C-alpha cells in the first residue's frame, strides 16, 4: 500500500472510530507506563496551580486501578520535590459501616498508598466517614457534597471501573442526577471484595459514595482500566448506549473525560477485536489470521468452507484483494493453525521441525516450569507437564511464592492439632516446635478470617501448601531434587496486598535459571492481571531474562507462556496447542486434586463458582471445541501456549 493510501486509511479509521468509541480512549502497552502518564498530568496541574498561588482539588479513588498513579506521585514527591501543600482531596467512597483503622477501610488504603508518604495537610483530606450513625447519614452526605462545592469543585477526578460498570459505588440502577448517598453494593462487587475481607459474610452490604452528578461536575475525569477482566465492561462503557444499567456510560456526556487503558483491558474494543468493522485496515499476517478465525466463528463454518461471499458480506473484501482469493487465504490460516498442534511440547526428536512450535534438538531438554502459586503448574499446564516428563526431558518445577495466605484457618488448625497429638504421643516435638504450634494454634483459635496472617500462621500454612505442591509434582513424575520452592519475598505480607517486586525477588529467579540453564521456560503469562501475584511473578521472570540476556546459553532458552485459571489465549494468539486425551485429562485432574486446601471452596475463589479443576477442564475442552469448529481434528482437550520473544 502506498504511503498516501495508508494516511487516508488511518484518517478514515480515526474518523470512524469516533462514531464507535463515544469518549477519547488511549491504549497503553502496559499499566505502569499509563499510570506514570496520569500521575505526571496530575503533577503538572498541581505545579501550575502552585505557581498561580491557588489550591487544586483532586477526586480520588481506591482499589487496584490507581495504585500505580499513587506510587508515581509518591516517587515524584520524594525525588522531584513535588509538594502537595496546595492539594485538597475528596475520596469517592467508603464502605459502610467501616472503622477507619480497619485494614479494609479506604482511609487505611489511602494512608498506605499515598497520604502517609506526602506532605498533604491532613485537614485537606476528605474521605466519607463509615462510622456515623444511620440517622445522620443523609445530612452527612449533603454536607460532603456542599464541601466539594465550597472549595470550588473537583479539578481532576480519578476513577476505576467495577465489573458491574460502577464508578465510585454507583451500581447499576444509579440515576444520572444522583449525589453523595448511602448505597447497597451489588452482588458482583461484594464478591470481588472477598479477597480483601476474607469471607463473603465479612464484606459490608453498603457504602457511602459520591453520586454520578457529583462525578460529572469534575472538570477533568480520568477513567482507568487495567487487565483482561475489565475488557468486557469497558467495551460497554465506551461503545454502548448510555444507560443507568451501566453507570459508567454516563461519562459519555462528560466534556473532558479521558479513558486510559492497557492493552489487556482494550481487547474487547471494536478497534482491537474487529477493526475491519470500523474501516480499512493495514493488513498483516496476524490480523489476517484473527479476521479469518472471527469470520469462521461468526458464520459457524469451518475455515476451509468460507467463500468469497462470506468475506464480502462481513466487511472483509479487502482481505481477498490483499491475499488473492478466499481459497488461498483459507488454506493459509488452516495450515497455520494445524502447525500449532503438537503432542511433543518439548520438540519431536528426529523430526523436521521447520513447521513445528518447538525445536527437535536437543532431544532431551532442560526445562523449568514456573508456577506463581503452588498449584498453577498443574491447573494450567498439568497435561503438558505430564507429557514433558514422560518424553524424558529434565523437568524442574519452581513454585514462586509460598501461597501461604490461601489456606483456611480451620485447615491450618486441623493440621496443627494433628501434629501436636502425634508429636505428644511419640514424644517427637522439640521445645521450639512445640512453641510454634502452640502459638499458632492460639492465634488461629482467636483469629477472625479477615485478619492478617501472623508469621507463625504463615509458616504452618506455607508447609501445608508445600506438601501439596510436592505431591502434585511427584504425581507428574518429578523427583524431589527437581522441585524448587522459591518463597519470593514480595508475597510475604500476610494479606492480599503484596509488596512491589524487589531486587531479591528477581535475584532468586536469576539464580535458578543460571543453575539449570534451561532450553525451555514455562511461565504464567497473565498480562491480564496488573497488580496480582501472577503479574509480579511474570515481571520477575522478564527482569531475570533481561539481566541474563548476554549469557551464551540464554540464546537457546525459549519462554512459553501459559494462562492462569480464568482466561485462555484467543485462538489466533496460540502458538503451541498440546492436545490431551480423555485419560490425560483425568490424570491432570488427579494432579490438581493433590492441592486439597484449594478444593471445594478455596479461600480465594475469585468470581467463579467452579472449582479449579472444573475451570481447567472447561477451559481446555473449550479450546479443543474451538479448534474443531474451525475445521481441525477433534480432541478431548487442548492446553495452549504463546511464545514470548524478547
Ligand atoms: C474505589 C471505587 C470503585 C473502584 C472500582 C474498580 O474507590 O470507587 O469504583 O474504582 O471498583 O476497582 P479496582 O480498581 O480494584 O478494579
PDB file of N, CA, C and O and ligand atoms in Angstrom, residues 61-65 92-93 106 160-162 166-168 230, ligand 1:
ATOM      1  N   UNK A  61      -9.756   7.834  43.958  1.00  0.00           N
ATOM      2  CA  UNK A  61     -10.384   6.509  44.000  1.00  0.00           C
ATOM      3  C   UNK A  61      -9.485   5.553  44.766  1.00  0.00           C
ATOM      4  O   UNK A  61      -8.295   5.834  44.961  1.00  0.00           O
ATOM      5  N   UNK A  62     -10.030   4.421  45.164  1.00  0.00           N
ATOM      6  CA  UNK A  62      -9.221   3.354  45.765  1.00  0.00           C
ATOM      7  C   UNK A  62      -9.290   2.141  44.835  1.00  0.00           C
ATOM      8  O   UNK A  62      -9.665   2.277  43.677  1.00  0.00           O
ATOM      9  N   UNK A  63      -8.944   0.963  45.349  1.00  0.00           N
ATOM     10  CA  UNK A  63      -8.965  -0.231  44.501  1.00  0.00           C
ATOM     11  C   UNK A  63      -7.623  -0.407  43.825  1.00  0.00           C
ATOM     12  O   UNK A  63      -6.689   0.375  44.044  1.00  0.00           O
ATOM     13  N   UNK A  64      -7.524  -1.421  42.968  1.00  0.00           N
ATOM     14  CA  UNK A  64      -6.216  -1.727  42.366  1.00  0.00           C
ATOM     15  C   UNK A  64      -5.841  -0.726  41.270  1.00  0.00           C
ATOM     16  O   UNK A  64      -4.662  -0.494  41.025  1.00  0.00           O
ATOM     17  N   UNK A  65      -6.827  -0.105  40.633  1.00  0.00           N
ATOM     18  CA  UNK A  65      -6.511   0.732  39.464  1.00  0.00           C
ATOM     19  C   UNK A  65      -5.596   1.923  39.748  1.00  0.00           C
ATOM     20  O   UNK A  65      -4.670   2.168  38.981  1.00  0.00           O
ATOM     21  N   UNK A  92     -13.853   9.164  46.689  1.00  0.00           N
ATOM     22  CA  UNK A  92     -15.153   8.821  46.115  1.00  0.00           C
ATOM     23  C   UNK A  92     -16.084   8.131  47.092  1.00  0.00           C
ATOM     24  O   UNK A  92     -17.281   8.360  47.095  1.00  0.00           O
ATOM     25  N   UNK A  93     -15.497   7.247  47.916  1.00  0.00           N
ATOM     26  CA  UNK A  93     -16.402   6.357  48.652  1.00  0.00           C
ATOM     27  C   UNK A  93     -15.737   5.713  49.856  1.00  0.00           C
ATOM     28  O   UNK A  93     -14.520   5.800  50.044  1.00  0.00           O
ATOM     29  N   UNK A 106     -11.097   2.464  53.359  1.00  0.00           N
ATOM     30  CA  UNK A 106     -10.443   3.271  52.335  1.00  0.00           C
ATOM     31  C   UNK A 106      -9.541   4.336  52.970  1.00  0.00           C
ATOM     32  O   UNK A 106      -8.652   4.866  52.316  1.00  0.00           O
ATOM     33  N   UNK A 160     -11.821   4.309  38.770  1.00  0.00           N
ATOM     34  CA  UNK A 160     -11.648   2.960  38.256  1.00  0.00           C
ATOM     35  C   UNK A 160     -13.029   2.535  37.779  1.00  0.00           C
ATOM     36  O   UNK A 160     -14.011   3.269  37.936  1.00  0.00           O
ATOM     37  N   UNK A 161     -13.118   1.349  37.202  1.00  0.00           N
ATOM     38  CA  UNK A 161     -14.443   0.862  36.791  1.00  0.00           C
ATOM     39  C   UNK A 161     -14.627  -0.536  37.365  1.00  0.00           C
ATOM     40  O   UNK A 161     -13.727  -1.371  37.287  1.00  0.00           O
ATOM     41  N   UNK A 162     -15.777  -0.760  37.980  1.00  0.00           N
ATOM     42  CA  UNK A 162     -16.040  -2.076  38.559  1.00  0.00           C
ATOM     43  C   UNK A 162     -16.602  -3.002  37.486  1.00  0.00           C
ATOM     44  O   UNK A 162     -17.021  -2.559  36.418  1.00  0.00           O
ATOM     45  N   UNK A 166     -19.775  -0.003  37.562  1.00  0.00           N
ATOM     46  CA  UNK A 166     -19.913   1.095  38.518  1.00  0.00           C
ATOM     47  C   UNK A 166     -18.721   2.056  38.448  1.00  0.00           C
ATOM     48  O   UNK A 166     -17.617   1.674  38.082  1.00  0.00           O
ATOM     49  N   UNK A 167     -18.998   3.307  38.785  1.00  0.00           N
ATOM     50  CA  UNK A 167     -17.936   4.274  39.068  1.00  0.00           C
ATOM     51  C   UNK A 167     -18.242   4.796  40.464  1.00  0.00           C
ATOM     52  O   UNK A 167     -19.403   5.035  40.797  1.00  0.00           O
ATOM     53  N   UNK A 168     -17.184   5.003  41.283  1.00  0.00           N
ATOM     54  CA  UNK A 168     -17.460   5.143  42.698  1.00  0.00           C
ATOM     55  C   UNK A 168     -18.195   3.860  43.067  1.00  0.00           C
ATOM     56  O   UNK A 168     -17.920   2.792  42.511  1.00  0.00           O
ATOM     57  N   UNK A 230     -11.402  -6.498  32.895  1.00  0.00           N
ATOM     58  CA  UNK A 230     -12.166  -5.268  32.713  1.00  0.00           C
ATOM     59  C   UNK A 230     -12.614  -5.085  31.255  1.00  0.00           C
ATOM     60  O   UNK A 230     -13.372  -4.158  30.944  1.00  0.00           O
TER      61      UNK A 230
HETATM   62  C1  LIG B   1     -12.978   2.784  44.546  1.00  0.00           C
HETATM   63  C2  LIG B   1     -14.189   2.809  43.739  1.00  0.00           C
HETATM   64  C3  LIG B   1     -14.533   1.740  42.776  1.00  0.00           C
HETATM   65  C4  LIG B   1     -13.322   1.135  42.061  1.00  0.00           C
HETATM   66  C5  LIG B   1     -13.792   0.001  41.137  1.00  0.00           C
HETATM   67  C6  LIG B   1     -12.608  -0.679  40.464  1.00  0.00           C
HETATM   68  O1  LIG B   1     -12.849   3.967  45.295  1.00  0.00           O
HETATM   69  O2  LIG B   1     -14.929   3.702  43.866  1.00  0.00           O
HETATM   70  O3  LIG B   1     -15.408   2.251  41.819  1.00  0.00           O
HETATM   71  O4  LIG B   1     -12.678   2.121  41.332  1.00  0.00           O
HETATM   72  O5  LIG B   1     -14.488  -0.948  41.874  1.00  0.00           O
HETATM   73  O6  LIG B   1     -11.840  -1.329  41.407  1.00  0.00           O
HETATM   74  P1  LIG B   1     -10.391  -1.889  41.017  1.00  0.00           P
HETATM   75  O7  LIG B   1      -9.597  -0.688  40.653  1.00  0.00           O
HETATM   76  O8  LIG B   1      -9.883  -2.540  42.258  1.00  0.00           O
HETATM   77  O9  LIG B   1     -10.569  -2.822  39.887  1.00  0.00           O
END
